[in-house]
PDB file of C-alpha atoms in Angstrom:
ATOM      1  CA  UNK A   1       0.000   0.000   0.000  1.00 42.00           C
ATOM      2  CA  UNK A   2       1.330   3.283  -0.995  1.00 49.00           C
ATOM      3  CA  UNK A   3       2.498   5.744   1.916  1.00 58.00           C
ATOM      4  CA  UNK A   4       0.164   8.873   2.330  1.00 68.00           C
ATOM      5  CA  UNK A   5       2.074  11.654   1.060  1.00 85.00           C
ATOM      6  CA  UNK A   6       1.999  14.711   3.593  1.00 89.00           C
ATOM      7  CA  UNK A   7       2.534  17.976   2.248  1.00 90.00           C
ATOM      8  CA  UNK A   8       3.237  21.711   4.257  1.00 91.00           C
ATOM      9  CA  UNK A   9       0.765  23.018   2.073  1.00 90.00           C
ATOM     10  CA  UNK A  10      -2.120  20.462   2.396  1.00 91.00           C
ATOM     11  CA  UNK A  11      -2.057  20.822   5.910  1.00 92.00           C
ATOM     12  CA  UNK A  12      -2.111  24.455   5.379  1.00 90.00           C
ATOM     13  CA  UNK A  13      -5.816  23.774   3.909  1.00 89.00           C
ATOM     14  CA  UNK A  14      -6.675  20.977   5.566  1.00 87.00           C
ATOM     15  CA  UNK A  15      -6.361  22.439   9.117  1.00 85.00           C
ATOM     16  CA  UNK A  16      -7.564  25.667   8.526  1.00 82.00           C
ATOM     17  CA  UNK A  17     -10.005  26.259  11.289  1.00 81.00           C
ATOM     18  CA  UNK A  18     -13.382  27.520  10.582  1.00 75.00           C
ATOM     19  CA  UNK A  19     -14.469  30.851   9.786  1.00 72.00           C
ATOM     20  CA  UNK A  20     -16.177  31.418  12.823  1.00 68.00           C
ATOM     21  CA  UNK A  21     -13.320  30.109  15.123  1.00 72.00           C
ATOM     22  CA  UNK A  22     -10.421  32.145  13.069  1.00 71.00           C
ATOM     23  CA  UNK A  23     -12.362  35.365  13.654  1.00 67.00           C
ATOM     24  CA  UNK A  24     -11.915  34.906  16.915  1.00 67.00           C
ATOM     25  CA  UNK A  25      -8.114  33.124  17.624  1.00 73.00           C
ATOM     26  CA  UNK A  26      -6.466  36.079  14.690  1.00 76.00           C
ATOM     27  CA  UNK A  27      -7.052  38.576  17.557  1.00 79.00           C
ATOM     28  CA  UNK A  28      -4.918  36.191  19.745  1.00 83.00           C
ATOM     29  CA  UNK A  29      -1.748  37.778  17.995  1.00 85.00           C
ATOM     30  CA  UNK A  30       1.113  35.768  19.699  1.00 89.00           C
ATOM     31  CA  UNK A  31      -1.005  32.344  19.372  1.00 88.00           C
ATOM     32  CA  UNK A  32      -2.251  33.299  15.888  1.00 87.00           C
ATOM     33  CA  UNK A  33       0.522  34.664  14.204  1.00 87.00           C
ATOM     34  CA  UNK A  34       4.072  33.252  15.826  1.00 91.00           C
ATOM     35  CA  UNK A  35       2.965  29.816  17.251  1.00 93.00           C
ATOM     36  CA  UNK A  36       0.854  28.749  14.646  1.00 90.00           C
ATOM     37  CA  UNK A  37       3.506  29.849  11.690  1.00 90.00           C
ATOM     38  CA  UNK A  38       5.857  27.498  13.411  1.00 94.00           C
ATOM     39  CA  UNK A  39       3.753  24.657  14.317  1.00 95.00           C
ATOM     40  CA  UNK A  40       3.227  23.554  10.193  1.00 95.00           C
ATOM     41  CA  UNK A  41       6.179  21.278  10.359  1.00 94.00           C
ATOM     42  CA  UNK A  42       5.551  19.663  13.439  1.00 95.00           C
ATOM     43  CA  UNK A  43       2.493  19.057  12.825  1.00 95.00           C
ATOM     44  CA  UNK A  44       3.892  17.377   9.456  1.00 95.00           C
ATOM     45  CA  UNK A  45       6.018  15.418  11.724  1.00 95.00           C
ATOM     46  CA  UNK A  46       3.142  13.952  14.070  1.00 96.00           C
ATOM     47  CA  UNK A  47       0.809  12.986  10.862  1.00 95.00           C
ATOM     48  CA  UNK A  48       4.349  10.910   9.214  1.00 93.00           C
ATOM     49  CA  UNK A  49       4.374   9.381  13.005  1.00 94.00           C
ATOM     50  CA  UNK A  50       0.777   9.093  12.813  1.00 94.00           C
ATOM     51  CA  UNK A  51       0.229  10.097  16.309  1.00 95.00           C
ATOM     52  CA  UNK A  52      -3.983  11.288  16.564  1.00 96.00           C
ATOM     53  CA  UNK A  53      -4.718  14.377  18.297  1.00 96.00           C
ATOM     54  CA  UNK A  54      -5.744  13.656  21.502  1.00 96.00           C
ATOM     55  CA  UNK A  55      -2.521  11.006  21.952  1.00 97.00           C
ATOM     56  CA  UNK A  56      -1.067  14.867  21.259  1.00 97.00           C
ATOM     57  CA  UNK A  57      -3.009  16.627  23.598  1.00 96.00           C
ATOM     58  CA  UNK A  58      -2.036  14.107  26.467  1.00 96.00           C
ATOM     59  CA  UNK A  59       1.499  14.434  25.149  1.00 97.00           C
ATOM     60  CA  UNK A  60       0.924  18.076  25.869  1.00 97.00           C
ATOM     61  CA  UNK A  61      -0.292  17.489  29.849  1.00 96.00           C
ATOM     62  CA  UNK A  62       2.786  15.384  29.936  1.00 97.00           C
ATOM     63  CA  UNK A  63       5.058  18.141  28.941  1.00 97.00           C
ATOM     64  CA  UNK A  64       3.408  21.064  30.302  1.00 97.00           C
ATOM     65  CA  UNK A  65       3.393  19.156  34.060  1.00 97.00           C
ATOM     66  CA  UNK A  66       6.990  18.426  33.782  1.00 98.00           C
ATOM     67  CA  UNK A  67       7.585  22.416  32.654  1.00 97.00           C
ATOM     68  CA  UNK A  68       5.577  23.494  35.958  1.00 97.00           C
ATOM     69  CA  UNK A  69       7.370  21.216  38.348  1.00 97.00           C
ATOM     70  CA  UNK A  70      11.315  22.062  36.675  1.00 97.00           C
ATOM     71  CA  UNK A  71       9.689  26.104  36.697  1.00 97.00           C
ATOM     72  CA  UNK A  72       8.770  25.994  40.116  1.00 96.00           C
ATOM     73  CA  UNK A  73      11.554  23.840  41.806  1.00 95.00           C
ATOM     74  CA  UNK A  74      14.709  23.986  39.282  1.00 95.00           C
ATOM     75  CA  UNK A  75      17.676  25.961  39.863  1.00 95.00           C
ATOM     76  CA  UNK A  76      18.155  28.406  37.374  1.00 95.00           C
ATOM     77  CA  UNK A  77      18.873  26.293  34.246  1.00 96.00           C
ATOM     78  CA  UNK A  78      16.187  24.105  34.910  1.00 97.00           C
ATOM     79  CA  UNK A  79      13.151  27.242  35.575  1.00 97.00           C
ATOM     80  CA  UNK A  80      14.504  28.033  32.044  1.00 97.00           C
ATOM     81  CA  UNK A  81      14.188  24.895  30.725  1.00 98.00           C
ATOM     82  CA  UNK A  82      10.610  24.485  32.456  1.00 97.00           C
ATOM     83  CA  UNK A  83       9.610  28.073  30.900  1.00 97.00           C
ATOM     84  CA  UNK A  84      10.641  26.401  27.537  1.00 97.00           C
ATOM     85  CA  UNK A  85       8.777  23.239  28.022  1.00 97.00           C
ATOM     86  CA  UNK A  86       5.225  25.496  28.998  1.00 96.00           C
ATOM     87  CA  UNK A  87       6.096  27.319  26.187  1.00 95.00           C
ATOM     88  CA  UNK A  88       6.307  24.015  24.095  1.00 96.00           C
ATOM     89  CA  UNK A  89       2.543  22.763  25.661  1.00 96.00           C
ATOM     90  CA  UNK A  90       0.848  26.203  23.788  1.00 94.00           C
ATOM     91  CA  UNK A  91       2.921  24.545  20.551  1.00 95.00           C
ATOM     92  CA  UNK A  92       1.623  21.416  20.923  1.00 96.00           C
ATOM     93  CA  UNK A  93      -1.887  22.625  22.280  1.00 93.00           C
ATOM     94  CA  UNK A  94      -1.825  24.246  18.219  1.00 93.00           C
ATOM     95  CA  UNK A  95      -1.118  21.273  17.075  1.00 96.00           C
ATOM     96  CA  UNK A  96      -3.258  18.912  17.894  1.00 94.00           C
ATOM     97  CA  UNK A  97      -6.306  20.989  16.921  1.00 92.00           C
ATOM     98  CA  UNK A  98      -4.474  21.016  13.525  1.00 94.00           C
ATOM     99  CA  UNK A  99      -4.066  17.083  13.300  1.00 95.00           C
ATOM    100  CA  UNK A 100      -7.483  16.793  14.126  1.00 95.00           C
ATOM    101  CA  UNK A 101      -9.025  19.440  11.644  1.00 92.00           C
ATOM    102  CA  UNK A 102      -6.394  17.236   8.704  1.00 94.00           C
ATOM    103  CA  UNK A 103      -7.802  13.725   9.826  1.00 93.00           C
ATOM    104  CA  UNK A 104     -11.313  14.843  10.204  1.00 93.00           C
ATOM    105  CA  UNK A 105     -11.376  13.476  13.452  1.00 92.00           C
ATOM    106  CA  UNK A 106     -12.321  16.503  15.706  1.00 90.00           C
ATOM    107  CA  UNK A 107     -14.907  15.358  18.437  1.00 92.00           C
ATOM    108  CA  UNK A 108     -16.497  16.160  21.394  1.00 91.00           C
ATOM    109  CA  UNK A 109     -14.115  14.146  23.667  1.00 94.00           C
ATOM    110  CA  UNK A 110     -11.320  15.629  22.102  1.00 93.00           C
ATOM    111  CA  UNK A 111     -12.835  19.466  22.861  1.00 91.00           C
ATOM    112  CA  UNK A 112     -13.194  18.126  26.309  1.00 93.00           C
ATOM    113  CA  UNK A 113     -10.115  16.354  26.856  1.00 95.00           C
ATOM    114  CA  UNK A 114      -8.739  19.573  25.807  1.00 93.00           C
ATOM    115  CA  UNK A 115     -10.309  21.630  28.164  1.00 90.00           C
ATOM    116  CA  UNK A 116      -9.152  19.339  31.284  1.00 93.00           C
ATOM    117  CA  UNK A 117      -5.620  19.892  29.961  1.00 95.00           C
ATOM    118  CA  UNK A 118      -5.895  23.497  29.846  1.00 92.00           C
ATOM    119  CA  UNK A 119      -7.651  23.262  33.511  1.00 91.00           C
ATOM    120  CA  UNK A 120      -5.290  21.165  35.097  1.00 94.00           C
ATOM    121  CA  UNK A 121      -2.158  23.177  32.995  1.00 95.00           C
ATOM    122  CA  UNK A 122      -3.658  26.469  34.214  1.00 91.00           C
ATOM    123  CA  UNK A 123      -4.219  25.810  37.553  1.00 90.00           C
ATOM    124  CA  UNK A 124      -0.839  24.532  37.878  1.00 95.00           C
ATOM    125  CA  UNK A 125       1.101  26.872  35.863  1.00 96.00           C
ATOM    126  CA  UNK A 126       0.692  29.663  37.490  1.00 95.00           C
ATOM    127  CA  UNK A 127       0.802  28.346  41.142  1.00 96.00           C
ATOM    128  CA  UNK A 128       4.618  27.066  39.723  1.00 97.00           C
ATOM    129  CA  UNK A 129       5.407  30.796  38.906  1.00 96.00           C
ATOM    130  CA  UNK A 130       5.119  31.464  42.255  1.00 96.00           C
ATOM    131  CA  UNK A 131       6.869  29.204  43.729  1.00 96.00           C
ATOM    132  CA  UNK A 132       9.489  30.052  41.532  1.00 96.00           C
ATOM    133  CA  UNK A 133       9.702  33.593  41.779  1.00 94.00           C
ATOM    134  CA  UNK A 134      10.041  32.204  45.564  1.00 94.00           C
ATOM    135  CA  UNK A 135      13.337  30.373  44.851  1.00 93.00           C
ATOM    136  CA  UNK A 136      14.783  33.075  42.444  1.00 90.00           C
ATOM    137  CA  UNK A 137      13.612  36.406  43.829  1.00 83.00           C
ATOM    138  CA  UNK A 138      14.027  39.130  42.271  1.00 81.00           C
ATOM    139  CA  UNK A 139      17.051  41.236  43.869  1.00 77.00           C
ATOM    140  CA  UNK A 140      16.047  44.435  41.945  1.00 74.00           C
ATOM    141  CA  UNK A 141      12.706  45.078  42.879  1.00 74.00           C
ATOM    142  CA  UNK A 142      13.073  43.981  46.808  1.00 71.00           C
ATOM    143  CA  UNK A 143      16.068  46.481  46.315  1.00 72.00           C
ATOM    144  CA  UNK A 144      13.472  49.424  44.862  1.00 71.00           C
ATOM    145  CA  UNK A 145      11.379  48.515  47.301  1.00 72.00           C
ATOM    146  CA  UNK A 146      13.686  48.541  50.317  1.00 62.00           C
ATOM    147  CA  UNK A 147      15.047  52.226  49.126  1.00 72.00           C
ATOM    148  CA  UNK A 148      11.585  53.584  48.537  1.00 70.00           C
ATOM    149  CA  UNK A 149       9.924  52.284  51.111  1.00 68.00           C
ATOM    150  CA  UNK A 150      11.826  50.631  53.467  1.00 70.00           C
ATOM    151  CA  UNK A 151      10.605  47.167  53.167  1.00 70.00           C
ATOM    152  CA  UNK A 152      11.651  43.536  52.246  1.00 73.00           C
ATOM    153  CA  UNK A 153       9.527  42.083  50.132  1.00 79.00           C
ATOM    154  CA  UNK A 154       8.377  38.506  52.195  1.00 84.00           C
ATOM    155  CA  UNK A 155       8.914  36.123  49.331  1.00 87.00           C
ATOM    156  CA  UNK A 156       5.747  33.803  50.603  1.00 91.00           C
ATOM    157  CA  UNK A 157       4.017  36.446  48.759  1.00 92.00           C
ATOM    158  CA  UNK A 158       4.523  35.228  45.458  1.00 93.00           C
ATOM    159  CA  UNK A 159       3.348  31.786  46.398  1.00 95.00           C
ATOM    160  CA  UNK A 160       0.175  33.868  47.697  1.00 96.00           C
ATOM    161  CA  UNK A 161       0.043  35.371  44.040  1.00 95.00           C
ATOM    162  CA  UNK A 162       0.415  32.584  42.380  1.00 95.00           C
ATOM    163  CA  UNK A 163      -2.277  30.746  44.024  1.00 95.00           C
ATOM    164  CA  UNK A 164      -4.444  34.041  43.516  1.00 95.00           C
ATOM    165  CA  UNK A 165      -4.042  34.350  39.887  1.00 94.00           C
ATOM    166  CA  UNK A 166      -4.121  30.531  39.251  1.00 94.00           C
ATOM    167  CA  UNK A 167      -8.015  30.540  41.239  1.00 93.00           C
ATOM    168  CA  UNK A 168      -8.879  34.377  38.942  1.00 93.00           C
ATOM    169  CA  UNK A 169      -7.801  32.773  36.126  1.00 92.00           C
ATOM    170  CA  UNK A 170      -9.356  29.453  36.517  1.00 91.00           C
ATOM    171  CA  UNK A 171     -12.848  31.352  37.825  1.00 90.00           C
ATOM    172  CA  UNK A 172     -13.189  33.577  35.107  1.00 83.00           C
ATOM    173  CA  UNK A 173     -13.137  31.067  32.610  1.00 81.00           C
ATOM    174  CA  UNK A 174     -15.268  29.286  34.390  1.00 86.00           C
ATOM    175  CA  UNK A 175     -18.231  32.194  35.040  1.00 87.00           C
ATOM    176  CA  UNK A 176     -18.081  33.233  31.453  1.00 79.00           C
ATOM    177  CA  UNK A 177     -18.968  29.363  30.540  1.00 80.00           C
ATOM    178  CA  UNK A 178     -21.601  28.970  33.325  1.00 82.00           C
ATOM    179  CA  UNK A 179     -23.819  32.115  31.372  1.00 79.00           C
ATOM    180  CA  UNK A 180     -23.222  30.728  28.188  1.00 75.00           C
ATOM    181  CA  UNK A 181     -24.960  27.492  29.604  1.00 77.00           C
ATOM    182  CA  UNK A 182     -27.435  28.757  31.953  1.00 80.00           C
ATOM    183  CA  UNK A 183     -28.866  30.956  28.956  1.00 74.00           C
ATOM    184  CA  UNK A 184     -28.509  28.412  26.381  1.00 67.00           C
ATOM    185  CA  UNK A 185     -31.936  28.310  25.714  1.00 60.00           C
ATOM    186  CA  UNK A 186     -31.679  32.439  25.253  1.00 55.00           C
ATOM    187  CA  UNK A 187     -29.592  31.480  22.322  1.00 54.00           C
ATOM    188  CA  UNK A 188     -29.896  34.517  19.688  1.00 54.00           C
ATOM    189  CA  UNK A 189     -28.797  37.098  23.195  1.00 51.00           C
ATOM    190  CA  UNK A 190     -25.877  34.897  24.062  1.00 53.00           C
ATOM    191  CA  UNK A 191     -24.467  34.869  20.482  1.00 55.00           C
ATOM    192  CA  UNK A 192     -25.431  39.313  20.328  1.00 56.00           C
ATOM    193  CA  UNK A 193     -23.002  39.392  23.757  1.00 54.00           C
ATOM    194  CA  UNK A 194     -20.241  37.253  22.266  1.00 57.00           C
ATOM    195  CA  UNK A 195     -20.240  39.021  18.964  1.00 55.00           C
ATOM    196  CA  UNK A 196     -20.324  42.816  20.365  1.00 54.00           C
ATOM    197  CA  UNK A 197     -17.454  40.708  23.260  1.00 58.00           C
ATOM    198  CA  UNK A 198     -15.303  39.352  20.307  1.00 58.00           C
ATOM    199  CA  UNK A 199     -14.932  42.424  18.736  1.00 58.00           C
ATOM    200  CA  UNK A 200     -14.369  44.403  21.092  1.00 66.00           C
ATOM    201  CA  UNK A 201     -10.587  46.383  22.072  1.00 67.00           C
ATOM    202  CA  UNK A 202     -11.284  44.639  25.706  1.00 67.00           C
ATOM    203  CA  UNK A 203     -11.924  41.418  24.222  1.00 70.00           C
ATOM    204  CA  UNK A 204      -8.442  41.670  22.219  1.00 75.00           C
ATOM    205  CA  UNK A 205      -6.481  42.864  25.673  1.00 75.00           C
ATOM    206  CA  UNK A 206      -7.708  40.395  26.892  1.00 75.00           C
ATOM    207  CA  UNK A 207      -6.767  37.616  24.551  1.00 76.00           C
ATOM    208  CA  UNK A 208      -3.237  38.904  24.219  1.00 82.00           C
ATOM    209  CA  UNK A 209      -2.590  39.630  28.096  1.00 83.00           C
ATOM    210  CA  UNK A 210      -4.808  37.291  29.663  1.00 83.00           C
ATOM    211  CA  UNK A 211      -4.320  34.452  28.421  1.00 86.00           C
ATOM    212  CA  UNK A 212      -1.921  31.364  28.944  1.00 89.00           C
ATOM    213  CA  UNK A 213      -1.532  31.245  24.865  1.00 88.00           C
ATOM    214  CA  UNK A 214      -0.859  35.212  24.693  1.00 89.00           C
ATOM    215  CA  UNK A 215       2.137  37.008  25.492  1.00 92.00           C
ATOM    216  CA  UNK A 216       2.401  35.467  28.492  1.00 93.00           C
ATOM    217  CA  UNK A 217       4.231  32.489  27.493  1.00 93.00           C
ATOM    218  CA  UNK A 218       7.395  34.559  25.709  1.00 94.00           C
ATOM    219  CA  UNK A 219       7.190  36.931  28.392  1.00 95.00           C
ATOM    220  CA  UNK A 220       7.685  34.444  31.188  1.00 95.00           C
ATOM    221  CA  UNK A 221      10.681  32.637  29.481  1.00 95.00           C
ATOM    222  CA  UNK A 222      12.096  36.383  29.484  1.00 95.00           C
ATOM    223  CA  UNK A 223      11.600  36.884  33.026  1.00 94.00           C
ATOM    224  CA  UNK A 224      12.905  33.729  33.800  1.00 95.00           C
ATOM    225  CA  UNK A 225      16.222  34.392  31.931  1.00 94.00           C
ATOM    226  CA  UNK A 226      16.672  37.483  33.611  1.00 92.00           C
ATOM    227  CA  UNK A 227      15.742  37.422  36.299  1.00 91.00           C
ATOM    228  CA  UNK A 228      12.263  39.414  36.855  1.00 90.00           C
ATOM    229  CA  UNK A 229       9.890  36.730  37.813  1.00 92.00           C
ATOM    230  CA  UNK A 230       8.366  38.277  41.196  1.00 90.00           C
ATOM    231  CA  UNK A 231       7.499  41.473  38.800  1.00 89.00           C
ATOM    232  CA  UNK A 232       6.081  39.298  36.331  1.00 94.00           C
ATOM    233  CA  UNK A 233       3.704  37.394  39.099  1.00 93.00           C
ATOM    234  CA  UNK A 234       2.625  41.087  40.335  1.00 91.00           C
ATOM    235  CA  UNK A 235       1.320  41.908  37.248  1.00 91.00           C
ATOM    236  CA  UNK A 236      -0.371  38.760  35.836  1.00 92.00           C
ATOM    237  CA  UNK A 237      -1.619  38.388  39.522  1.00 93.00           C
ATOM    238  CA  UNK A 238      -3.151  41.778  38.868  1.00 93.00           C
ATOM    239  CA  UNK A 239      -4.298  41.124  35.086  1.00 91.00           C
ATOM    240  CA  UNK A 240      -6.417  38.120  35.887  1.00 89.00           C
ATOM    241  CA  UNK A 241      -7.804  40.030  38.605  1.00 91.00           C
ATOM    242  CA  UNK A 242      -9.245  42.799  36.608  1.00 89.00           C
ATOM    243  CA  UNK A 243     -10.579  40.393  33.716  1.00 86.00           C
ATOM    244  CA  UNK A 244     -12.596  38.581  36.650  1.00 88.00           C
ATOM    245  CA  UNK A 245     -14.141  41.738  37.290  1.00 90.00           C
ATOM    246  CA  UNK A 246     -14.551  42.876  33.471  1.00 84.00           C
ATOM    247  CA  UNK A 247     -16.339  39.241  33.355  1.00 84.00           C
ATOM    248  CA  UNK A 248     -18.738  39.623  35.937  1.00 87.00           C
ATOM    249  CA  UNK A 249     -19.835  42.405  35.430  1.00 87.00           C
ATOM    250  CA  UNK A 250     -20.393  41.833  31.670  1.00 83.00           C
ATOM    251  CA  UNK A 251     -21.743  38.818  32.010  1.00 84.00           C
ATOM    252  CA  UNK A 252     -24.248  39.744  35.177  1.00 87.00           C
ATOM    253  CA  UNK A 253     -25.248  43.047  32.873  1.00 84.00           C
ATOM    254  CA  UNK A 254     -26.266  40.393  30.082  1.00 78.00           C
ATOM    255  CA  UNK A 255     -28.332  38.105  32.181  1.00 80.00           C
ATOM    256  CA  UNK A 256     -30.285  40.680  33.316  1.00 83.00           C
ATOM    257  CA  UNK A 257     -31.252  41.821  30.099  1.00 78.00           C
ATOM    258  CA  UNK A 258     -31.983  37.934  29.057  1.00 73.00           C
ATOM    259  CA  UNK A 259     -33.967  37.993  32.108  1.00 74.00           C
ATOM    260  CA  UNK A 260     -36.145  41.111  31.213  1.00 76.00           C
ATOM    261  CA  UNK A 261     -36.788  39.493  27.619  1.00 71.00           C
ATOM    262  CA  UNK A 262     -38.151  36.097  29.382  1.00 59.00           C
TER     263      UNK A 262
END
């Protein structure tokens, strides 16, 4: 039997994703337009090894877990190595979407296998920034901080933060989901609130800031290499923070206009 032949451009068609879902990811511009331009060839690579998508996605768990737990407890080499490996999992989290939309065997399970990766990679990822930024603290800012205000900086706090922004995160997420279900049956509202939500400049800050496939993921390795990885857990403790907030209160607004149509 003659081998399939795999070609870059083939699964340049073949995994496009649809309309719908590409007006949506293009906003996501380090996702979008760095991680997906690389991700063509190893995407070729899995489909020659004919690995399917969700053997991908678990590959994915695998690697991000083992990037969380060198991030949080390596010495310095090895928090750089585990900031390369999360930054691997978005690769790979590309890619298996891709393998799927080129076999034709996207599915529900898949979707939601996906999801419980991101959940469990989430909640861990950012707890092992903490804990990091605990073992490598920053010497500059405790140093600002000691000369402008006379403190030391107690490094348990970035464990605190970590935790904080890992639950914010997580929460967020999970609120936005919870009134897209609850109003299901509202169906032509919902889809008004995610379309004027999509297109909006919050939407796209959002995407880009606050979110583990955004700019986080670069950013992080960069903090990590030199050393600024209490700042960076100050502000994306902050950042999730303020989208939990931007999500209730959009979403709360919404229902309450779905409930005055009922």
């Amino acid at each position: 039997m003659a081998q399939r032949i795999i070609t870059i451009t083939d699964i340049r068609c073949k995994s496009a994703p649809s309309q719908k879902k590409w007006m949506i990811d293009k906003n996501n511009y380090w996702a979008t337009w760095v991680i997906k331009k690389i991700s063509y060839h190893p995407t070729w690579l899995f489909l020659k090894l004919g690995l399917s998508a969700n053997q991908i996605t678990v590959m994915s768990l695998i690697v991000g877990v083992i990037g969380c737990g060198l991030l949080a407890f390596g010495n310095y080499i090895g928090a750089i190595v585990g900031a390369l490996l999360t930054n691997i999992w978005i690769l790979l989290d590309c890619i298996d979407g891709m393998v799927a939309r080129y076999n034709g065997t996207a599915s529900d399970y898949g979707s939601f296998l996906e999801t419980v990766v991101w959940a469990v990679f989430s909640a861990l990822f950012f707890i092992s920034v903490g804990l990091s930024a605990f073992n490598h603290p920053d010497p500059v800012l405790n140093s600002v901080t000691h000369r402008l205000f006379g403190l030391d900086i107690n490094r348990s706090l970035f464990i605190f933060l970590g935790g904080w922004a890992s639950v914010f995160y997580i929460s967020h997420e999970f609120i936005y989901s919870a009134y897209a279900r609850t109003f299901s049956d509202s169906s032509a509202i919902v889809a008004q609130f995610k379309q004027a939500t999509t297109g909006s400049l919050l939407h796209k800050i959002e995407l880009n800031l606050d979110n583990i496939s955004g700019i986080l993921m670069p950013t992080l390795l960069f903090a990590v290499v030199f050393r600024f990885l209490s700042l960076f857990i100050l502000l994306w403790a902050l950042i999730p923070t303020l989208a939990f907030i931007a999500v209730v209160v959009k979403t709360l607004s919404s229902a309450r206009r779905v409930q005055s149509q009922v």
